[in-house]
Short mmCIF file of C-alpha atoms in Angstrom, two decimals:
data_model
loop_
_atom_site.label_atom_id
_atom_site.label_comp_id
_atom_site.label_asym_id
_atom_site.label_seq_id
_atom_site.Cartn_x
_atom_site.Cartn_y
_atom_site.Cartn_z
CA UNK A 23 0.04 -0.08 0.08
CA UNK A 24 2.80 2.44 0.85
CA UNK A 25 4.55 1.53 -2.25
CA UNK A 26 1.48 2.51 -4.39
CA UNK A 27 1.28 5.72 -2.47
CA UNK A 28 4.91 6.54 -3.36
CA UNK A 29 4.24 5.57 -7.06
CA UNK A 30 1.11 7.91 -6.94
CA UNK A 31 3.26 10.67 -5.50
CA UNK A 32 5.94 10.39 -8.26
CA UNK A 33 3.16 10.20 -10.96
CA UNK A 34 1.83 13.63 -9.63
CA UNK A 35 5.31 15.09 -9.56
CA UNK A 36 5.85 14.03 -13.24
CA UNK A 37 3.08 16.28 -14.23
CA UNK A 38 5.10 19.19 -13.23
CA UNK A 39 8.32 17.93 -14.98
CA UNK A 40 7.68 18.06 -18.76
CA UNK A 41 11.11 16.88 -19.84
CA UNK A 42 11.10 13.87 -17.58
CA UNK A 43 7.46 13.05 -18.47
CA UNK A 44 8.13 13.04 -22.23
CA UNK A 45 11.21 10.86 -21.71
CA UNK A 46 9.34 8.32 -19.64
CA UNK A 47 6.80 8.13 -22.44
CA UNK A 48 9.60 7.55 -24.91
CA UNK A 49 10.97 4.80 -22.56
CA UNK A 50 7.57 3.26 -22.13
CA UNK A 51 7.27 2.72 -25.80
CA UNK A 52 10.76 1.64 -26.45
CA UNK A 53 10.57 -0.88 -23.66
CA UNK A 54 7.41 -2.18 -25.40
CA UNK A 55 9.39 -2.79 -28.53
CA UNK A 56 12.74 -3.99 -27.13
CA UNK A 57 11.49 -6.35 -24.41
CA UNK A 58 8.99 -7.91 -26.87
CA UNK A 59 11.74 -8.45 -29.34
CA UNK A 60 13.92 -10.17 -26.55
CA UNK A 61 10.98 -12.48 -25.57
CA UNK A 62 9.59 -13.16 -29.03
CA UNK A 63 12.57 -13.24 -31.42
CA UNK A 64 13.10 -17.08 -31.05
CA UNK A 65 9.40 -17.72 -31.48
CA UNK A 66 9.37 -15.44 -34.63
CA UNK A 67 12.32 -17.39 -36.01
CA UNK A 68 10.89 -20.72 -35.24
CA UNK A 69 7.26 -20.33 -36.34
CA UNK A 70 7.28 -17.58 -38.93
CA UNK A 71 10.73 -17.94 -40.48
CA UNK A 72 11.08 -21.75 -40.02
CA UNK A 73 14.72 -21.38 -38.70
CA UNK A 74 16.01 -24.56 -37.27
CA UNK A 75 16.61 -24.87 -33.48
CA UNK A 76 20.43 -25.14 -33.86
CA UNK A 77 20.46 -21.90 -35.96
CA UNK A 78 18.28 -20.11 -33.24
CA UNK A 79 20.73 -21.19 -30.59
CA UNK A 80 23.66 -19.63 -32.73
CA UNK A 81 21.61 -16.38 -33.20
CA UNK A 82 20.97 -16.00 -29.40
CA UNK A 83 24.82 -16.57 -28.85
CA UNK A 84 25.54 -13.90 -31.45
CA UNK A 85 23.19 -11.47 -29.77
CA UNK A 86 24.82 -11.98 -26.32
CA UNK A 87 28.40 -11.65 -27.73
CA UNK A 88 27.66 -8.64 -29.99
CA UNK A 89 25.85 -6.99 -27.08
CA UNK A 90 29.16 -6.40 -25.30
CA UNK A 91 31.04 -4.20 -27.99
CA UNK A 92 27.66 -2.69 -28.78
CA UNK A 93 27.26 -1.38 -25.27
CA UNK A 94 30.85 0.06 -25.37
CA UNK A 95 30.15 1.62 -28.94
CA UNK A 96 26.90 3.14 -27.71
CA UNK A 97 28.43 4.51 -24.51
CA UNK A 98 31.23 6.00 -26.59
CA UNK A 99 28.70 7.68 -28.91
CA UNK A 100 26.80 9.16 -25.97
CA UNK A 101 30.06 10.39 -24.43
CA UNK A 102 30.94 12.17 -27.69
CA UNK A 103 27.53 13.64 -28.38
CA UNK A 104 24.79 13.24 -25.68
CA UNK A 105 22.60 10.51 -24.26
CA UNK A 106 19.49 11.75 -26.01
CA UNK A 107 21.19 11.83 -29.44
CA UNK A 108 22.60 8.30 -28.87
CA UNK A 109 19.20 7.08 -27.97
CA UNK A 110 17.78 8.66 -31.07
CA UNK A 111 20.20 6.71 -33.17
CA UNK A 112 19.46 3.55 -31.41
CA UNK A 113 15.78 3.78 -31.84
CA UNK A 114 16.14 4.59 -35.42
CA UNK A 115 18.16 1.46 -35.88
CA UNK A 116 15.39 -0.53 -34.03
CA UNK A 117 12.83 0.83 -36.56
CA UNK A 118 15.20 -0.49 -39.34
CA UNK A 119 15.38 -3.88 -37.51
CA UNK A 120 11.61 -4.16 -37.60
CA UNK A 121 11.50 -3.41 -41.22
CA UNK A 122 14.28 -6.03 -41.92
CA UNK A 123 12.47 -8.61 -39.76
CA UNK A 124 9.18 -7.99 -41.75
CA UNK A 125 10.82 -8.68 -45.14
CA UNK A 126 13.13 -11.44 -43.81
CA UNK A 127 12.77 -14.54 -46.11
CA UNK A 128 11.92 -17.88 -44.48
CA UNK A 129 14.53 -20.53 -43.94
CA UNK A 130 17.36 -18.09 -44.39
CA UNK A 131 19.77 -18.67 -41.46
CA UNK A 132 22.36 -16.28 -42.76
CA UNK A 133 19.86 -13.31 -43.03
CA UNK A 134 18.70 -14.20 -39.48
CA UNK A 135 22.26 -14.11 -38.13
CA UNK A 136 22.72 -10.71 -39.68
CA UNK A 137 19.68 -9.37 -38.13
CA UNK A 138 20.64 -10.93 -34.76
CA UNK A 139 23.92 -9.05 -35.04
CA UNK A 140 22.19 -5.77 -35.46
CA UNK A 141 19.78 -6.54 -32.60
CA UNK A 142 22.55 -7.45 -30.27
CA UNK A 143 24.60 -4.32 -31.15
CA UNK A 144 21.86 -1.94 -30.15
CA UNK A 145 20.40 -4.01 -27.38
CA UNK A 146 23.78 -4.03 -25.56
CA UNK A 147 23.60 -0.33 -24.62
CA UNK A 148 19.95 0.99 -25.07
CA UNK A 149 18.84 -0.20 -21.66
CA UNK A 150 21.63 1.15 -19.75
CA UNK A 151 21.58 4.24 -21.71
CA UNK A 152 17.87 4.79 -20.81
CA UNK A 153 18.44 4.22 -17.12
CA UNK A 154 21.45 6.73 -17.05
CA UNK A 155 19.39 9.34 -19.15
CA UNK A 156 16.60 8.93 -16.64
CA UNK A 157 18.91 9.57 -13.74
CA UNK A 158 20.34 12.67 -15.39
CA UNK A 159 16.79 14.09 -16.13
CA UNK A 160 15.58 13.41 -12.60
CA UNK A 161 15.14 16.51 -10.22
CA UNK A 162 17.16 16.82 -7.24
CA UNK A 163 15.12 14.80 -4.56
CA UNK A 164 15.47 12.51 -1.63
CA UNK A 165 12.93 10.10 -3.12
CA UNK A 166 15.37 8.59 -5.57
CA UNK A 167 14.23 5.04 -4.74
CA UNK A 168 10.69 6.03 -5.53
CA UNK A 169 11.52 7.63 -8.84
CA UNK A 170 13.42 4.45 -9.94
CA UNK A 171 10.65 2.34 -8.65
CA UNK A 172 8.30 4.21 -10.89
CA UNK A 173 10.74 3.70 -13.79
CA UNK A 174 10.88 -0.09 -13.17
CA UNK A 175 7.09 -0.32 -12.99
CA UNK A 176 6.88 1.54 -16.38
CA UNK A 177 9.15 -1.04 -17.79
CA UNK A 178 7.26 -3.99 -16.39
CA UNK A 179 3.89 -2.62 -17.66
CA UNK A 180 5.53 -2.01 -21.09
CA UNK A 181 6.54 -5.68 -21.29
CA UNK A 182 3.02 -6.93 -20.60
CA UNK A 183 1.30 -4.52 -23.11
CA UNK A 184 4.10 -5.27 -25.78
CA UNK A 185 3.85 -9.06 -25.51
CA UNK A 186 -0.16 -8.86 -25.30
CA UNK A 187 -0.09 -6.69 -28.40
CA UNK A 188 2.25 -9.02 -30.22
CA UNK A 189 0.08 -12.12 -29.44
CA UNK A 190 -3.28 -10.48 -30.18
CA UNK A 191 -2.17 -9.10 -33.56
CA UNK A 192 -0.69 -12.45 -34.47
CA UNK A 193 -3.86 -14.10 -33.54
CA UNK A 194 -6.18 -11.66 -35.44
CA UNK A 195 -4.01 -11.53 -38.55
CA UNK A 196 -2.66 -15.03 -38.58
CA UNK A 197 0.95 -14.00 -39.04
CA UNK A 198 3.57 -12.68 -36.76
CA UNK A 199 5.00 -10.48 -39.43
CA UNK A 200 2.09 -7.98 -38.91
CA UNK A 201 2.92 -8.09 -35.20
CA UNK A 202 6.40 -6.93 -36.08
CA UNK A 203 4.87 -3.92 -37.76
CA UNK A 204 3.18 -3.09 -34.68
CA UNK A 205 6.53 -3.16 -32.76
CA UNK A 206 7.76 -0.68 -35.38
CA UNK A 207 4.92 1.63 -34.50
CA UNK A 208 6.02 1.48 -30.85
CA UNK A 209 9.58 2.42 -31.83
CA UNK A 210 8.27 5.33 -34.00
CA UNK A 211 6.25 6.60 -31.10
CA UNK A 212 9.08 6.27 -28.76
CA UNK A 213 11.26 8.33 -31.30
CA UNK A 214 8.61 11.01 -31.50
CA UNK A 215 8.53 11.40 -27.69
CA UNK A 216 12.29 11.40 -27.55
CA UNK A 217 12.40 14.36 -30.04
CA UNK A 218 9.84 15.97 -27.86
CA UNK A 219 12.10 15.46 -24.90
CA UNK A 220 15.02 16.98 -26.71
CA UNK A 221 12.75 20.01 -27.61
CA UNK A 222 11.50 20.32 -24.16
CA UNK A 223 14.94 20.22 -22.66
CA UNK A 224 16.07 22.96 -25.10
CA UNK A 225 13.08 24.97 -24.35
CA UNK A 226 13.52 24.67 -20.68
CA UNK A 227 17.04 26.03 -21.03
#
């Protein structure tokens, strides 16, 4: 009960923080896309693309290995430019990933490996970059734990809605390819809110 009170208090504070509010909306939609990809990628490869189990295991290993240099590369980009600019690039890449996944031919392991490489590269740094950006945009407060709890709850709700959307679109249309297009819409919305965040931050200054 006290936890819900703290979340409610943070929600009301966010109404007075336009920059952080817009960023959280961007984070919400990008989490819907990223987390759904993480959970449904092998399912998409198995049922829609008819990729063999052995090839799926290799793709998962590729994602995990590429995520390491990807995290360093994205961190270096954010250091040279800014967190918001680096996030903008990452989300743009995710939109391209969704387009590539939609047109990916069935039974083509090599193409699936290439896509897995790109996924691993941007997946390695986007989550940590989102968290560090949130920390930078937070106001000076003693309720740091409450703000990060709200952040974590936002991510968990995004996972549920993202997976539900993927499942319901697949069920209604009979193909997971259309569900991938829905994920692309999530990333586009995230990109728009991130651009609004950059504008609000500039206007605030």
